[in-house]
CSV table of C-alpha atoms in Angstrom, one decimal:
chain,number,residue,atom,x,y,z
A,1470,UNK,CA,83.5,110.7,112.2
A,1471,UNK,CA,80.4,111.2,113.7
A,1472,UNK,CA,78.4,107.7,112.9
A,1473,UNK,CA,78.9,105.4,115.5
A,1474,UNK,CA,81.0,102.4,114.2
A,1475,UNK,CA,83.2,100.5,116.2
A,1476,UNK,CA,85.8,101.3,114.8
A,1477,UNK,CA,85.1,104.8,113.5
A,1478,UNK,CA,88.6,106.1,113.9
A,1479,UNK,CA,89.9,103.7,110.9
A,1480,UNK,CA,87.7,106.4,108.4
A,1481,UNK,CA,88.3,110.5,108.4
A,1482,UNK,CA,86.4,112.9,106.0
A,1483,UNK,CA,88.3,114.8,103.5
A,1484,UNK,CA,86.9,118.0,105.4
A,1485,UNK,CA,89.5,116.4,108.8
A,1486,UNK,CA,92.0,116.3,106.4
A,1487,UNK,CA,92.2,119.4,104.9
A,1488,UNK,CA,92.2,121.3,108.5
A,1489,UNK,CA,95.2,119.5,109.9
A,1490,UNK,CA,97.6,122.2,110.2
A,1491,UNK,CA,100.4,120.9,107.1
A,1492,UNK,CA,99.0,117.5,107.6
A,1493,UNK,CA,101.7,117.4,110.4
A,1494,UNK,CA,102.6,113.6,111.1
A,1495,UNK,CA,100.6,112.2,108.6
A,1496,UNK,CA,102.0,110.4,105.4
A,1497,UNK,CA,99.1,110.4,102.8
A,1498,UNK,CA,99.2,108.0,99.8
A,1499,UNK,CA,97.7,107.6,96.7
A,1500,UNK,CA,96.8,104.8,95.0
A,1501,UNK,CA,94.7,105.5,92.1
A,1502,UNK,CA,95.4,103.8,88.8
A,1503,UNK,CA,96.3,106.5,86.1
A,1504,UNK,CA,94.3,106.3,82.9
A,1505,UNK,CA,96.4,109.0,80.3
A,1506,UNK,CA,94.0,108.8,77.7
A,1507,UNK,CA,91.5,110.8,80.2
A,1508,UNK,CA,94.8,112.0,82.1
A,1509,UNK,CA,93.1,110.8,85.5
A,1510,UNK,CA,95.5,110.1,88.3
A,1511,UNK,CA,97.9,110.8,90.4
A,1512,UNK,CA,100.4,113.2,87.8
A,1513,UNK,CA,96.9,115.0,86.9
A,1514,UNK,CA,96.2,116.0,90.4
A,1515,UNK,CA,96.7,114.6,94.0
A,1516,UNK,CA,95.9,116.0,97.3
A,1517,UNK,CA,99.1,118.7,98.1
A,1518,UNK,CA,102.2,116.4,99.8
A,1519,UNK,CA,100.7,113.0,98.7
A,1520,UNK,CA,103.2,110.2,97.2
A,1521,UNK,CA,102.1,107.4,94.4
A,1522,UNK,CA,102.1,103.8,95.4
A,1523,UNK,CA,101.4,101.3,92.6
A,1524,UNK,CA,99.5,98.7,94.7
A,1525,UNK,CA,100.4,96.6,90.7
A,1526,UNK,CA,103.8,96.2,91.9
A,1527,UNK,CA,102.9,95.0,94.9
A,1528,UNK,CA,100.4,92.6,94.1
A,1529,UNK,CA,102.2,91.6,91.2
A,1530,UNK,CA,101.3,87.7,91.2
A,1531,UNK,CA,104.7,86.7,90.4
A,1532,UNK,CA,104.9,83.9,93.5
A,1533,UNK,CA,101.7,82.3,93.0
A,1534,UNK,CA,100.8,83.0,89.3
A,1535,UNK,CA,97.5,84.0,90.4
A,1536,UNK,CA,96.8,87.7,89.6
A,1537,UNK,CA,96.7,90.0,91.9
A,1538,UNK,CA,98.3,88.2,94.9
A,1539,UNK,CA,101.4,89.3,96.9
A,1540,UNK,CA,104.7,89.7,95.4
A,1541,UNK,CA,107.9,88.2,97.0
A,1542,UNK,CA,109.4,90.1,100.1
A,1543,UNK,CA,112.0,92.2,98.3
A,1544,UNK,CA,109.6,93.4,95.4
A,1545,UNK,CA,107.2,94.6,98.4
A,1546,UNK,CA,110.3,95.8,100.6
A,1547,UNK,CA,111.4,97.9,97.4
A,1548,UNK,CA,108.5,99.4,96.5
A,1549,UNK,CA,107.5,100.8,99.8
A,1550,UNK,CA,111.0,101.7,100.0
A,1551,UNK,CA,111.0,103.9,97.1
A,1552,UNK,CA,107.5,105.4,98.8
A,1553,UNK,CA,109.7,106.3,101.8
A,1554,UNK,CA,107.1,104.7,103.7
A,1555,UNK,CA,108.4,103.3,107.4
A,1556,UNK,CA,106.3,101.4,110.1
A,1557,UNK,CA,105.6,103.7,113.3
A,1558,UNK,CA,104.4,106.4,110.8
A,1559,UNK,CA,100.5,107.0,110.5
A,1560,UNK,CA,99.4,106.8,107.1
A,1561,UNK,CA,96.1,108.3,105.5
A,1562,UNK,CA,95.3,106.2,102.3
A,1563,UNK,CA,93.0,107.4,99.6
A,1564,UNK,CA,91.8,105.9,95.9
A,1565,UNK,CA,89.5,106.9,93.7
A,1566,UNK,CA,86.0,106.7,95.5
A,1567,UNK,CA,84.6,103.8,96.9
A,1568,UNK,CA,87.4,102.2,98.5
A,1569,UNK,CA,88.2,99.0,97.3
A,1570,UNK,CA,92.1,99.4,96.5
A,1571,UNK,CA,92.9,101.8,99.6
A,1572,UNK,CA,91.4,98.8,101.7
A,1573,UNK,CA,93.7,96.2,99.5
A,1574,UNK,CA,96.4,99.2,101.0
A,1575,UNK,CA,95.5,99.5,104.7
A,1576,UNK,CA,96.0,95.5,104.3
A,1577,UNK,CA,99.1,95.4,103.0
A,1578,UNK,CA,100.5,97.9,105.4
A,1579,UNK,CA,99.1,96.9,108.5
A,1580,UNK,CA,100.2,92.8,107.5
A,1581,UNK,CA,103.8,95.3,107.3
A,1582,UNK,CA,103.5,96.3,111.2
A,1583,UNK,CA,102.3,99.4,110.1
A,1584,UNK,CA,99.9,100.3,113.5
A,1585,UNK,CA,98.1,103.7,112.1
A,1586,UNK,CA,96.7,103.3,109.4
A,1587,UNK,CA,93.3,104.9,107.9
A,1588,UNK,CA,91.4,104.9,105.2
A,1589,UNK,CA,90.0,108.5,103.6
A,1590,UNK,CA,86.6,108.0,103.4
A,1591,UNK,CA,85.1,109.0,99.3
A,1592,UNK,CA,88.6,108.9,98.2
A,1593,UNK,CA,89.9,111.2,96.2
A,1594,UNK,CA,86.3,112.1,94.8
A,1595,UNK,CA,85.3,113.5,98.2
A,1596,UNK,CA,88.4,115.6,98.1
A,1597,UNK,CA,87.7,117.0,95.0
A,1598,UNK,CA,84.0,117.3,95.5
A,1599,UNK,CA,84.8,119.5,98.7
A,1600,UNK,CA,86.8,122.2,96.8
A,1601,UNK,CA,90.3,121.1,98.8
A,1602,UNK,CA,93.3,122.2,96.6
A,1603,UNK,CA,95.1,119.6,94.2
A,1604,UNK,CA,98.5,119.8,93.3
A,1605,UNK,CA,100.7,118.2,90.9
A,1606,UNK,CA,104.1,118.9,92.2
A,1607,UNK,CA,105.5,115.2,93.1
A,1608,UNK,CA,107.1,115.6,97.2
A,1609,UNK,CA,111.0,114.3,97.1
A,1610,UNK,CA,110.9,111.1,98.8
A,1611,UNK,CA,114.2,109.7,100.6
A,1612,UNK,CA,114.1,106.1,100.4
A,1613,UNK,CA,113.6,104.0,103.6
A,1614,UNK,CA,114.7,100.9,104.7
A,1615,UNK,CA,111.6,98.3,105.1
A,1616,UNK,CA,112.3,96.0,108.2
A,1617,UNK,CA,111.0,92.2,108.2
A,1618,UNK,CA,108.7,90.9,105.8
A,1619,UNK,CA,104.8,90.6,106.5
A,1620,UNK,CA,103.0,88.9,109.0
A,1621,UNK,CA,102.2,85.8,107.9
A,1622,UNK,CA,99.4,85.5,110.3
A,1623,UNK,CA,97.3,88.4,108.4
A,1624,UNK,CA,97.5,86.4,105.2
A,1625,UNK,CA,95.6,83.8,104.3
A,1626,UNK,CA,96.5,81.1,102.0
A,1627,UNK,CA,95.0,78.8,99.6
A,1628,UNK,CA,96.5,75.6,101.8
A,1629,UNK,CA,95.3,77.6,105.1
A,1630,UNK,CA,91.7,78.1,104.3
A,1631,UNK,CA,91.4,74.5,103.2
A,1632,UNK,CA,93.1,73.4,106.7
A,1633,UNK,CA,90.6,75.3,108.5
A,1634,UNK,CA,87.4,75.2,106.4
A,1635,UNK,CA,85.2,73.1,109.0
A,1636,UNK,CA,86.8,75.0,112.1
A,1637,UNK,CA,83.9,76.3,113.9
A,1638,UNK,CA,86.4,79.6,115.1
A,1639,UNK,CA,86.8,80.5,111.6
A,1640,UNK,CA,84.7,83.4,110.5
A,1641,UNK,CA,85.4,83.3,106.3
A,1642,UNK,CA,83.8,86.7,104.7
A,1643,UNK,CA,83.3,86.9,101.1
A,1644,UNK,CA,83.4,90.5,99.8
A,1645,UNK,CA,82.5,90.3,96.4
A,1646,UNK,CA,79.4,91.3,95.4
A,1647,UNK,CA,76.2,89.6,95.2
A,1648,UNK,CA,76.1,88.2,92.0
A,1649,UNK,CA,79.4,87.0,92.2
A,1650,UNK,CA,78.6,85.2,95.3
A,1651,UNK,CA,75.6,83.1,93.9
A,1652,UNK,CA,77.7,82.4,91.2
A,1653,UNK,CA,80.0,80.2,93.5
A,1654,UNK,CA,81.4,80.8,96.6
A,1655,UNK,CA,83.9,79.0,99.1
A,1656,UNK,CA,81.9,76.3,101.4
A,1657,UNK,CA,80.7,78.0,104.8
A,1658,UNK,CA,81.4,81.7,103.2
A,1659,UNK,CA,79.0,84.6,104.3
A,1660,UNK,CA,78.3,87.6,102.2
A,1661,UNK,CA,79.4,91.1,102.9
A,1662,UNK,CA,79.4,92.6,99.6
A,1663,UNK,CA,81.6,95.4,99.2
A,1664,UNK,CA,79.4,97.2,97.2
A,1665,UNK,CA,76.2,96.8,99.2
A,1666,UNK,CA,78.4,98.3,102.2
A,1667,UNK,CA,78.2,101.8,100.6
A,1668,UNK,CA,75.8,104.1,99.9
A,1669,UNK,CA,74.3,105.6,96.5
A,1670,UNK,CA,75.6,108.9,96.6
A,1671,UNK,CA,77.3,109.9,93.5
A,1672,UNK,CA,80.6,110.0,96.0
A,1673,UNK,CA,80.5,106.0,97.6
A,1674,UNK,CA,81.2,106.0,101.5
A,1675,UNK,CA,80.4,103.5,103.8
A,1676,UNK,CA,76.6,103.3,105.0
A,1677,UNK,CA,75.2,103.8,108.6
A,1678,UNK,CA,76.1,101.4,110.7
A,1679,UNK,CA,72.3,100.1,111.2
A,1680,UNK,CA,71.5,100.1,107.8
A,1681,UNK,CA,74.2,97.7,106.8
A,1682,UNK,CA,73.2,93.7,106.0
A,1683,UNK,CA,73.9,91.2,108.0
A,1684,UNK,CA,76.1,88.6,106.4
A,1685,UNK,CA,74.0,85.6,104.5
């Protein structure tokens, strides 16, 4: 990367990935959702040697019965399993464009001890856009045994927040975007919209670093 974030390393172009020789030590995962009636996703076309994982069966809601929070352990445990996906590894995540579910990803996987983890900047759109090849072979995976469950202290809950709401050390962000946020937000929360963080471009990626809001 060459804007100067702070921490620019977290974000590589789909050019940097497409010249590492065989993408040696890298695992890259995909997390697009499919749509079949446009046959978009990952069985249509992937970047060569990437694996699937269904961030739905991870975030199932089945513990809280809110949608789209974390399952239980073992349903997170077996689904990276069956990804063959192992802490100590460094992992290059990608979705569709603008990066909303590969950051729900590098979240999950870092609160799982995973320690290099990035995030492909355009997603899969940049890929594409740069004339890198697809494939749609699927790699064999071997299945993995997932060690520990996540780390409760990158998760915040419902009770937690409400604990620490008029702590002066807590730094609450809300990501949504801008409409949402005047429509009602959590006491003391700041904007950062997601969607004001990236630029116009047909192919979303994150803006300059001085060109970014500050939080309001």
């Amino acid at each position: 990367m060459t804007r100067d974030y702070p921490q620019a390393d977290l974000l590589v172009t789909a050019d940097w990935l497409a010249a590492r020789p065989e993408k040696s030590g890298l695992h890259i995962v995909d997390v697009r959702q499919s749509i079949p009636q446009y046959r978009i996703g990952y069985p249509w076309g992937h970047i060569p040697g990437a694996i699937h994982l269904d961030l739905k069966q991870v975030f199932n809601g089945r513990v809280s019965g809110v949608p789209g929070s974390l399952g239980s352990p073992s349903e997170v445990a077996a689904v990276l399993s069956r990804a063959g996906l192992t802490p100590g590894e460094a992992v290059v995540v990608y979705d569709s464009d603008g990066g909303p579910a590969a950051a729900q990803a590098f979240w999950l996987l870092e609160a799982l001890s995973f320690c290099d983890v990035i995030l492909l900047e355009g997603g899969f759109a940049a890929w594409h856009a740069g004339g890198h090849p697809i494939s749609t072979q699927v790699p064999v995976i071997d299945p993995v045994q997932l060690p520990g469950a996540p780390d409760t202290n990158r998760l915040a809950t419902l009770d937690w927040i409400l604990k620490h709401l008029d702590d002066p050390e807590l730094a609450l962000v809300d990501a949504r975007s801008s409409a949402e946020y005047a429509g009602g937000h959590i006491p003391n929360a700041v904007l950062l919209a997601w969607d004001e963080s990236l630029d116009a471009s047909p192919i979303p990626c994150v803006r300059d670093a001085n060109t970014l809001r500050a939080p309001i």
